Tab-separated table of C-alpha atoms and ligand atoms in Angstrom:
chain	number	residue	atom	x	y	z
A	1	MET	CA	-0.001	0.003	0.000
A	2	SER	CA	1.553	3.284	-1.045
A	3	GLN	CA	1.692	6.070	1.496
A	4	THR	CA	0.278	9.556	1.167
A	5	SER	CA	1.370	12.676	3.017
A	6	THR	CA	-1.078	15.533	3.458
A	7	VAL	CA	-0.184	19.189	3.904
A	8	THR	CA	-2.885	21.715	4.765
A	9	VAL	CA	-2.522	25.248	3.452
A	10	GLY	CA	-4.027	27.272	6.279
A	11	LEU	CA	-5.789	30.274	4.779
A	12	GLY	CA	-9.000	30.446	6.799
A	13	ALA	CA	-12.010	29.993	4.528
A	14	ARG	CA	-9.649	29.412	1.594
A	15	SER	CA	-7.743	26.563	3.280
A	16	TYR	CA	-7.121	23.389	1.272
A	17	ASP	CA	-5.260	20.103	1.373
A	18	ILE	CA	-2.334	18.992	-0.723
A	19	HIS	CA	-2.046	15.205	-0.938
A	20	VAL	CA	1.377	13.864	-1.934
A	21	GLY	CA	2.175	10.280	-2.907
A	22	THR	CA	1.994	7.697	-5.667
A	23	GLY	CA	-1.296	6.441	-7.091
A	24	LEU	CA	-3.225	9.664	-6.472
A	25	LEU	CA	-4.284	9.983	-10.119
A	26	ALA	CA	-6.149	6.689	-9.741
A	27	GLN	CA	-7.824	7.987	-6.587
A	28	ALA	CA	-8.645	11.416	-8.037
A	29	GLY	CA	-12.300	10.620	-8.743
A	30	ALA	CA	-12.987	9.480	-5.197
A	31	LEU	CA	-11.120	12.473	-3.730
A	32	ILE	CA	-12.779	15.044	-5.975
A	33	ALA	CA	-16.363	13.650	-5.917
A	34	PRO	CA	-17.245	15.087	-2.487
A	35	LEU	CA	-16.273	18.592	-3.692
A	36	LEU	CA	-18.630	18.653	-6.672
A	37	ALA	CA	-22.040	20.304	-6.821
A	38	ARG	CA	-22.954	17.943	-9.685
A	39	PRO	CA	-21.058	14.911	-11.054
A	40	ARG	CA	-19.272	16.547	-13.988
A	41	THR	CA	-16.028	18.386	-14.578
A	42	VAL	CA	-13.652	19.619	-17.273
A	43	ILE	CA	-9.987	18.582	-17.390
A	44	VAL	CA	-7.586	21.181	-18.808
A	45	THR	CA	-4.219	19.827	-19.930
A	46	ASP	CA	-1.538	20.094	-22.620
A	47	GLU	CA	-0.938	17.759	-25.557
A	48	THR	CA	2.062	16.021	-23.979
A	49	VAL	CA	0.372	15.344	-20.652
A	50	ALA	CA	-2.914	14.416	-22.380
A	51	ALA	CA	-1.285	11.508	-24.163
A	52	LEU	CA	0.437	10.262	-21.003
A	53	HIS	CA	-1.973	10.813	-18.122
A	54	VAL	CA	-5.485	11.847	-19.165
A	55	PRO	CA	-6.715	8.241	-19.667
A	56	ALA	CA	-5.885	7.339	-16.051
A	57	LEU	CA	-7.574	10.474	-14.722
A	58	GLN	CA	-10.685	9.963	-16.847
A	59	ALA	CA	-10.933	6.317	-15.770
A	60	SER	CA	-10.699	7.387	-12.141
A	61	LEU	CA	-13.429	10.035	-12.620
A	62	ASP	CA	-15.578	7.454	-14.449
A	63	ARG	CA	-15.260	5.019	-11.544
A	64	ALA	CA	-16.534	7.761	-9.223
A	65	GLY	CA	-19.475	8.460	-11.557
A	66	ILE	CA	-18.124	11.851	-12.673
A	67	ALA	CA	-18.598	12.816	-16.328
A	68	SER	CA	-15.644	14.694	-17.808
A	69	ASP	CA	-14.699	16.673	-20.900
A	70	THR	CA	-11.085	17.465	-21.741
A	71	ILE	CA	-9.633	20.671	-23.191
A	72	THR	CA	-6.124	20.158	-24.580
A	73	LEU	CA	-3.776	23.093	-25.221
A	74	PRO	CA	-0.370	23.221	-26.898
A	75	PRO	CA	2.501	22.545	-24.460
A	76	GLY	CA	4.949	25.269	-23.488
A	77	GLU	CA	5.184	28.758	-22.052
A	78	GLY	CA	3.521	30.189	-25.189
A	79	SER	CA	0.170	28.919	-23.900
A	80	LYS	CA	0.225	31.443	-21.035
A	81	SER	CA	-1.173	34.055	-23.440
A	82	PHE	CA	-4.312	36.146	-23.901
A	83	ALA	CA	-5.066	34.088	-27.035
A	84	GLN	CA	-4.995	30.751	-25.188
A	85	LEU	CA	-6.818	32.268	-22.204
A	86	ALA	CA	-9.630	33.334	-24.538
A	87	ALA	CA	-9.715	29.934	-26.207
A	88	LEU	CA	-9.778	28.197	-22.829
A	89	CYS	CA	-12.583	30.395	-21.457
A	90	ASP	CA	-14.619	29.808	-24.636
A	91	GLY	CA	-14.004	26.075	-24.297
A	92	LEU	CA	-15.066	25.993	-20.644
A	93	LEU	CA	-18.237	27.959	-21.460
A	94	ALA	CA	-18.955	25.662	-24.421
A	95	HIS	CA	-18.775	22.713	-22.002
A	96	GLY	CA	-21.352	24.457	-19.801
A	97	VAL	CA	-19.128	25.168	-16.798
A	98	GLU	CA	-21.049	27.049	-14.100
A	99	ARG	CA	-19.791	29.012	-11.106
A	100	LYS	CA	-20.625	26.077	-8.817
A	101	ASP	CA	-18.485	23.687	-10.913
A	102	VAL	CA	-14.906	22.563	-10.453
A	103	VAL	CA	-12.289	22.607	-13.222
A	104	ILE	CA	-9.248	20.319	-13.068
A	105	ALA	CA	-5.796	21.580	-14.124
A	106	LEU	CA	-3.680	18.536	-15.102
A	107	GLY	CA	-0.167	19.546	-16.126
A	108	GLY	CA	2.878	21.611	-15.292
A	109	GLY	CA	3.024	25.202	-14.107
A	110	VAL	CA	1.868	26.511	-17.468
A	111	ILE	CA	-1.426	24.621	-17.307
A	112	GLY	CA	-1.835	25.401	-13.590
A	113	ASP	CA	-1.232	29.142	-13.982
A	114	LEU	CA	-3.473	29.473	-17.057
A	115	THR	CA	-6.295	27.284	-15.772
A	116	GLY	CA	-6.216	28.902	-12.336
A	117	PHE	CA	-6.500	32.323	-13.958
A	118	ALA	CA	-9.344	31.201	-16.214
A	119	ALA	CA	-11.123	29.713	-13.187
A	120	SER	CA	-10.733	32.974	-11.297
A	121	ILE	CA	-12.564	34.982	-13.966
A	122	LEU	CA	-14.991	32.444	-15.453
A	123	LYS	CA	-18.506	33.450	-14.367
A	124	ARG	CA	-16.718	35.741	-11.850
A	125	GLY	CA	-14.898	32.795	-10.380
A	126	CYS	CA	-15.329	29.047	-10.240
A	127	ARG	CA	-13.383	26.522	-8.198
A	128	PHE	CA	-10.443	24.465	-9.458
A	129	VAL	CA	-8.317	21.480	-8.489
A	130	GLN	CA	-4.613	21.284	-9.312
A	131	ILE	CA	-3.089	17.972	-10.369
A	132	PRO	CA	0.504	19.104	-11.000
A	133	THR	CA	2.572	16.798	-13.219
A	134	THR	CA	6.035	18.376	-13.118
A	135	LEU	CA	8.249	18.500	-10.038
A	136	LEU	CA	8.312	22.302	-10.343
A	137	ALA	CA	4.534	22.455	-10.301
A	138	GLN	CA	4.291	20.004	-7.381
A	139	VAL	CA	6.723	21.919	-5.163
A	140	ASP	CA	6.025	25.453	-6.252
A	141	SER	CA	3.451	26.676	-8.780
A	142	SER	CA	0.491	24.575	-7.568
A	143	VAL	CA	0.853	25.967	-4.032
A	144	GLY	CA	-0.012	29.496	-3.053
A	145	GLY	CA	-2.685	30.687	-5.456
A	146	LYS	CA	-0.725	32.877	-7.864
A	147	THR	CA	-2.222	32.457	-11.342
A	148	GLY	CA	-1.601	34.320	-14.565
A	149	ILE	CA	-0.389	34.732	-18.097
A	150	ASN	CA	2.443	36.522	-19.898
A	151	THR	CA	2.265	39.583	-22.164
A	152	ALA	CA	4.685	41.261	-24.562
A	153	ALA	CA	5.846	43.395	-21.618
A	154	GLY	CA	6.914	40.420	-19.505
A	155	LYS	CA	6.075	37.228	-17.653
A	156	ASN	CA	3.152	36.838	-15.237
A	157	LEU	CA	2.117	40.498	-15.540
A	158	ILE	CA	-1.582	39.683	-15.845
A	159	GLY	CA	-3.123	37.454	-13.226
A	160	SER	CA	-4.908	36.985	-9.967
A	161	PHE	CA	-4.680	35.322	-6.581
A	162	HIS	CA	-7.009	32.321	-6.743
A	163	GLN	CA	-6.429	29.356	-4.454
A	164	PRO	CA	-7.274	25.841	-5.611
A	165	ILE	CA	-9.653	23.796	-3.439
A	166	LEU	CA	-7.465	20.668	-3.570
A	167	VAL	CA	-4.021	19.716	-4.873
A	168	LEU	CA	-3.149	16.127	-5.802
A	169	ALA	CA	0.620	15.769	-6.243
A	170	ASP	CA	1.007	12.253	-7.624
A	171	THR	CA	4.763	11.658	-7.616
A	172	GLY	CA	4.218	8.580	-9.812
A	173	VAL	CA	3.439	10.785	-12.835
A	174	LEU	CA	6.945	12.265	-12.593
A	175	ALA	CA	8.281	8.976	-14.037
A	176	THR	CA	7.412	10.238	-17.542
A	177	LEU	CA	8.997	13.658	-17.028
A	178	PRO	CA	12.279	14.234	-18.935
A	179	PRO	CA	15.214	14.072	-16.442
A	180	ARG	CA	16.226	17.630	-17.274
A	181	GLN	CA	12.775	18.901	-16.243
A	182	LEU	CA	12.929	16.870	-13.028
A	183	ARG	CA	16.348	18.364	-12.204
A	184	ALA	CA	15.134	21.887	-12.910
A	185	GLY	CA	12.225	21.400	-10.487
A	186	TYR	CA	14.640	20.071	-7.891
A	187	ALA	CA	16.352	23.499	-7.783
A	188	GLU	CA	13.181	24.876	-6.176
A	189	VAL	CA	13.266	22.053	-3.591
A	190	VAL	CA	16.810	23.000	-2.576
A	191	LYS	CA	15.658	26.622	-2.365
A	192	TYR	CA	13.449	25.886	0.655
A	193	GLY	CA	16.437	24.601	2.625
A	194	LEU	CA	18.549	27.576	1.621
A	195	ILE	CA	15.838	30.019	2.707
A	196	ASN	CA	15.405	28.930	6.314
A	197	ASP	CA	16.178	25.271	7.051
A	198	THR	CA	19.765	24.039	7.248
A	199	ASP	CA	18.612	20.538	8.213
A	200	PHE	CA	16.520	20.259	5.064
A	201	PHE	CA	19.496	21.348	2.976
A	202	SER	CA	21.530	18.576	4.644
A	203	TRP	CA	18.684	16.171	3.792
A	204	CYS	CA	18.958	17.309	0.169
A	205	GLU	CA	22.704	16.669	0.156
A	206	ALA	CA	22.075	13.126	1.405
A	207	ASN	CA	18.950	12.365	-0.658
A	208	GLY	CA	19.039	14.557	-3.782
A	209	ALA	CA	20.319	11.693	-5.924
A	210	ALA	CA	17.463	9.444	-4.725
A	211	VAL	CA	14.907	12.174	-5.500
A	212	LEU	CA	16.275	12.533	-9.027
A	213	ALA	CA	16.368	8.747	-9.484
A	214	GLY	CA	12.625	8.727	-8.822
A	215	ASP	CA	12.732	6.963	-5.437
A	216	SER	CA	9.134	7.261	-4.258
A	217	ALA	CA	9.806	7.753	-0.543
A	218	ALA	CA	12.456	10.418	-1.238
A	219	LEU	CA	10.166	12.160	-3.738
A	220	ARG	CA	7.229	12.102	-1.350
A	221	TYR	CA	9.337	13.618	1.439
A	222	ALA	CA	10.857	16.279	-0.838
A	223	VAL	CA	7.486	17.316	-2.310
A	224	ALA	CA	5.574	17.270	0.992
A	225	TYR	CA	8.357	19.182	2.788
A	226	SER	CA	8.479	21.784	-0.009
A	227	CYS	CA	4.694	22.229	-0.028
A	228	LYS	CA	4.718	22.668	3.754
A	229	ALA	CA	7.575	25.189	3.540
A	230	LYS	CA	5.793	27.191	0.858
A	231	ALA	CA	2.418	26.871	2.599
A	232	ASP	CA	3.870	28.294	5.822
A	233	ILE	CA	5.310	31.282	3.980
A	234	VAL	CA	2.090	31.841	1.991
A	235	ALA	CA	-0.048	31.570	5.142
A	236	ALA	CA	2.084	34.320	6.716
A	237	ASP	CA	1.819	36.642	3.695
A	238	GLU	CA	-0.760	35.422	1.166
A	239	ARG	CA	-0.640	38.463	-1.127
A	240	GLU	CA	3.032	39.393	-0.728
A	241	THR	CA	2.242	42.596	1.105
A	242	GLN	CA	4.988	42.043	3.683
A	243	ASP	CA	8.515	40.823	3.078
A	244	VAL	CA	7.791	37.210	3.998
A	245	ARG	CA	6.539	35.818	0.688
A	246	ALA	CA	9.368	37.598	-1.124
A	247	LEU	CA	11.782	35.082	0.449
A	248	LEU	CA	10.501	32.604	-2.141
A	249	ASN	CA	12.320	34.747	-4.708
A	250	LEU	CA	15.742	33.553	-3.509
A	251	GLY	CA	17.861	33.199	-6.665
A	252	HIS	CA	15.101	34.648	-8.820
A	253	THR	CA	16.315	38.201	-9.499
A	254	PHE	CA	19.616	36.888	-10.854
A	255	GLY	CA	17.754	33.947	-12.404
A	256	HIS	CA	15.221	36.105	-14.241
A	257	ALA	CA	18.052	38.043	-15.874
A	258	TYR	CA	19.456	34.812	-17.336
A	259	GLU	CA	15.996	33.599	-18.380
A	260	ALA	CA	15.240	36.918	-20.061
A	261	GLU	CA	18.599	36.792	-21.852
A	262	ALA	CA	17.786	33.280	-23.051
A	263	GLY	CA	14.419	34.586	-24.288
A	264	TYR	CA	12.538	32.243	-21.920
A	265	SER	CA	13.485	29.433	-24.282
A	266	GLU	CA	14.382	25.790	-23.775
A	267	ALA	CA	18.024	26.935	-23.791
A	268	LEU	CA	17.644	27.625	-20.072
A	269	LEU	CA	14.770	26.183	-18.012
A	270	HIS	CA	13.391	28.259	-15.155
A	271	GLY	CA	14.793	25.913	-12.485
A	272	GLU	CA	18.211	25.964	-14.132
A	273	ALA	CA	18.180	29.772	-14.091
A	274	VAL	CA	17.154	29.630	-10.411
A	275	ALA	CA	20.054	27.266	-9.636
A	276	ILE	CA	22.500	29.749	-11.168
A	277	GLY	CA	20.686	32.586	-9.400
A	278	MET	CA	20.929	30.875	-5.978
A	279	ALA	CA	24.635	30.280	-6.558
A	280	ASP	CA	24.915	34.002	-7.387
A	281	ALA	CA	22.957	35.015	-4.268
A	282	PHE	CA	25.393	33.014	-2.121
A	283	ARG	CA	28.509	34.107	-4.021
A	284	TYR	CA	27.409	37.751	-3.922
A	285	SER	CA	26.552	37.518	-0.206
A	286	ALA	CA	30.002	36.000	0.449
A	287	HIS	CA	31.597	38.679	-1.751
A	288	ILE	CA	30.140	41.485	0.394
A	289	GLY	CA	31.096	39.682	3.608
A	290	LEU	CA	27.613	38.603	4.681
A	291	CYS	CA	27.918	34.862	4.286
A	292	PRO	CA	30.780	32.424	4.951
A	293	ALA	CA	32.549	31.471	1.707
A	294	ALA	CA	32.309	27.848	2.854
A	295	ASP	CA	28.498	27.993	2.746
A	296	ALA	CA	28.537	29.354	-0.797
A	297	ALA	CA	30.942	26.575	-1.794
A	298	ARG	CA	28.694	23.938	-0.196
A	299	VAL	CA	25.606	25.186	-2.061
A	300	ILE	CA	27.451	25.243	-5.363
A	301	ALA	CA	28.897	21.763	-4.737
A	302	HIS	CA	25.453	20.275	-4.133
A	303	LEU	CA	23.849	21.932	-7.159
A	304	ASN	CA	26.729	20.711	-9.346
A	305	ALA	CA	26.575	17.221	-7.828
A	306	VAL	CA	22.996	16.794	-9.049
A	307	GLY	CA	23.838	18.220	-12.466
A	308	LEU	CA	22.437	21.735	-12.107
A	309	PRO	CA	24.335	24.705	-13.535
A	310	THR	CA	25.800	27.333	-11.186
A	311	ARG	CA	27.414	29.759	-13.634
A	312	ASN	CA	26.029	32.012	-16.332
A	313	PRO	CA	26.080	29.884	-19.504
A	314	LEU	CA	25.262	32.857	-21.757
A	315	PRO	CA	27.677	35.279	-23.397
A	316	ALA	CA	25.752	38.279	-21.939
A	317	THR	CA	27.722	41.132	-20.398
A	318	ALA	CA	27.217	42.318	-16.822
A	319	GLU	CA	25.524	45.489	-18.136
A	320	VAL	CA	22.996	43.545	-20.171
A	321	LEU	CA	22.155	41.280	-17.229
A	322	ALA	CA	21.822	44.268	-14.895
A	323	GLN	CA	19.411	45.883	-17.357
A	324	HIS	CA	17.248	42.764	-17.282
A	325	MET	CA	17.112	43.140	-13.489
A	326	VAL	CA	15.925	46.724	-13.822
A	327	HIS	CA	13.111	45.559	-16.069
A	328	ASP	CA	12.178	42.925	-13.525
A	329	LYS	CA	9.038	44.065	-11.707
A	330	LYS	CA	10.925	44.227	-8.401
A	331	ALA	CA	13.235	47.070	-9.459
A	332	GLU	CA	12.691	50.605	-8.160
A	333	ALA	CA	14.853	53.600	-9.155
A	334	GLY	CA	18.234	51.875	-9.645
A	335	GLN	CA	17.763	49.975	-6.407
A	336	LEU	CA	16.744	46.370	-6.250
A	337	THR	CA	15.232	44.088	-3.689
A	338	PHE	CA	17.369	40.982	-3.411
A	339	ILE	CA	17.145	37.913	-1.268
A	340	LEU	CA	20.587	37.780	0.326
A	341	THR	CA	21.901	35.355	2.876
A	342	ARG	CA	23.994	35.097	6.036
A	343	GLY	CA	24.481	31.408	5.307
A	344	ILE	CA	22.585	28.227	4.455
A	345	GLY	CA	19.091	28.523	5.971
A	346	ARG	CA	19.634	32.191	6.851
A	347	SER	CA	18.283	34.131	3.878
A	348	PHE	CA	16.561	37.486	4.189
A	349	VAL	CA	14.997	40.255	2.122
A	350	GLN	CA	17.388	43.135	1.406
A	351	LYS	CA	15.894	46.276	-0.071
A	352	GLY	CA	17.937	49.037	-1.668
A	353	VAL	CA	20.692	46.903	-3.193
A	354	ARG	CA	22.467	49.169	-5.663
A	355	LEU	CA	22.376	47.985	-9.223
A	356	ASP	CA	25.947	49.165	-9.877
A	357	ASP	CA	27.227	47.006	-6.992
A	358	VAL	CA	25.540	43.962	-8.494
A	359	ALA	CA	26.838	44.862	-11.956
A	360	ARG	CA	30.382	45.064	-10.522
A	361	TYR	CA	29.992	41.602	-9.007
A	362	LEU	CA	28.693	40.221	-12.340
A	363	HIS	CA	31.722	41.785	-14.069
A	364	GLN	CA	34.100	40.030	-11.712
A	365	GLU	CA	32.251	36.781	-12.289
A	366	ALA	CA	32.556	37.140	-16.025
A	367	ALA	CA	36.273	37.960	-15.845
B	401	LIG	N1	2.009	30.262	-9.770
B	401	LIG	C1	3.182	30.211	-9.192
B	401	LIG	O1	3.335	30.485	-7.995
B	401	LIG	C2	4.356	29.775	-10.001
B	401	LIG	C3	5.554	29.429	-9.351
B	401	LIG	C4	6.600	28.954	-10.133
B	401	LIG	C5	6.461	28.834	-11.517
B	401	LIG	N2	5.289	29.184	-12.105
B	401	LIG	C6	5.111	29.062	-13.551
B	401	LIG	O2	5.220	27.690	-13.905
B	401	LIG	C7	5.615	27.603	-15.271
B	401	LIG	C8	6.659	26.537	-15.421
B	401	LIG	O3	6.107	25.302	-15.008
B	401	LIG	P1	6.755	23.918	-15.490
B	401	LIG	O4	8.204	23.948	-15.288
B	401	LIG	O5	5.946	22.856	-14.857
B	401	LIG	O6	6.555	23.983	-17.076
B	401	LIG	P2	5.489	23.365	-18.086
B	401	LIG	O7	4.130	23.402	-17.582
B	401	LIG	O8	5.767	24.021	-19.390
B	401	LIG	O9	5.947	21.840	-18.187
B	401	LIG	C9	7.229	21.532	-18.714
B	401	LIG	C10	7.135	20.515	-19.856
B	401	LIG	O10	6.900	19.229	-19.298
B	401	LIG	C11	5.797	18.595	-19.946
B	401	LIG	N3	5.205	17.720	-18.923
B	401	LIG	C12	4.461	18.092	-17.848
B	401	LIG	N4	4.204	17.035	-17.066
B	401	LIG	C13	4.797	15.969	-17.660
B	401	LIG	C14	4.899	14.585	-17.323
B	401	LIG	N5	4.414	14.106	-16.179
B	401	LIG	N6	5.568	13.773	-18.174
B	401	LIG	C15	6.124	14.257	-19.329
B	401	LIG	N7	6.087	15.551	-19.681
B	401	LIG	C16	5.412	16.392	-18.859
B	401	LIG	C17	4.943	19.721	-20.424
B	401	LIG	O11	4.140	19.315	-21.511
B	401	LIG	C18	5.988	20.758	-20.825
B	401	LIG	O12	6.452	20.491	-22.119
B	401	LIG	C19	6.092	28.977	-15.674
B	401	LIG	O13	5.132	29.572	-16.520
B	401	LIG	C20	6.176	29.743	-14.372
B	401	LIG	O14	5.916	31.117	-14.525
B	401	LIG	C21	4.252	29.648	-11.377
B	402	LIG	ZN1	10.831	29.708	-9.366
């Protein structure tokens, strides 16, 4: 009998459970049935995930007496667009979705973000369930209620806060995920240890290889721990109005610069950019005397040991990267908010970091 861990995201009336374990796709019908006002739902997914995992989900819904339609979108970041949002909303309306209904998002962060946003505006808001199928979506994007799409001006600039009513993180579905995608998601797992839990970082050092080899107990622990870590931060600061939720951006200001430079393409996955960005956050913190150099070396050693990059792979100059940071939504008047660190598990929000200081550091790195 496979085991399931459950994490509750405590947000008062918007609280919900995240179940983590293998075999949850097969149990989805039974778990979702009690939440429905009537026994029907719509599954939203992408073409890749549809071929691999929709049959099992549909069979599970069938067994629970739930009728389902499926809307399948093209895979990839390009689907987080106004055009696909419109197509999805039209599709949901064509399938007769009402405000009392529940929509299921089956896929990675792209499907979760887009479907969550559509659910938040359809008939002024209907409920949705997340069934995340990438490690990144299981440990990050399916938790916390941020939904949205991209525009020409940047990523995630249009969106809403809309919490799911249930998350089913079936670690068994990760078996079909390309290893590179699994590794990229693992960067966000490591992030939680680096933010505020040295013991969890030590656990990652000991168990990261098992996680990436698909060991089900290691995966369940890593996903459930990460969901709990994110849930605690989100519960303290749901709408990022204080500095707490910003801690989740560790490695992301540097990382976004590399992603932007790579044109948000397959050349550099988000998690890979975050790995480099976390290495930068530690190296920069050591460089300005905040963090022991040994901690930065330990972080970099672990990321490299699991095959994640820790150095800028792009030919971009320091000036170009710094300009990407200015365009990042967190920049204000030449000063940036960075997540810096006093060591592993001791990260904090630092406002007013001067862009020219960061550019100087990037210069040194490039030399
Ligand atoms: N809402 C949030 O808080 C939040 C947090 C982090 C990231 N995000 C967003 O998440 C998105 C990235 O998510 P992602 O990395 O999951 O990307 P993704 O959804 O594009 O999935 C990556 C690729 O894996 C494929 N795939 C998904 N599950 C699979 C499976 N089980 N087997 C085989 N292939 C599978 C997909 O078809 C896709 O090609 C970005 O748009 C990012 O902005 C949101
Ligand atoms: Zn991230």
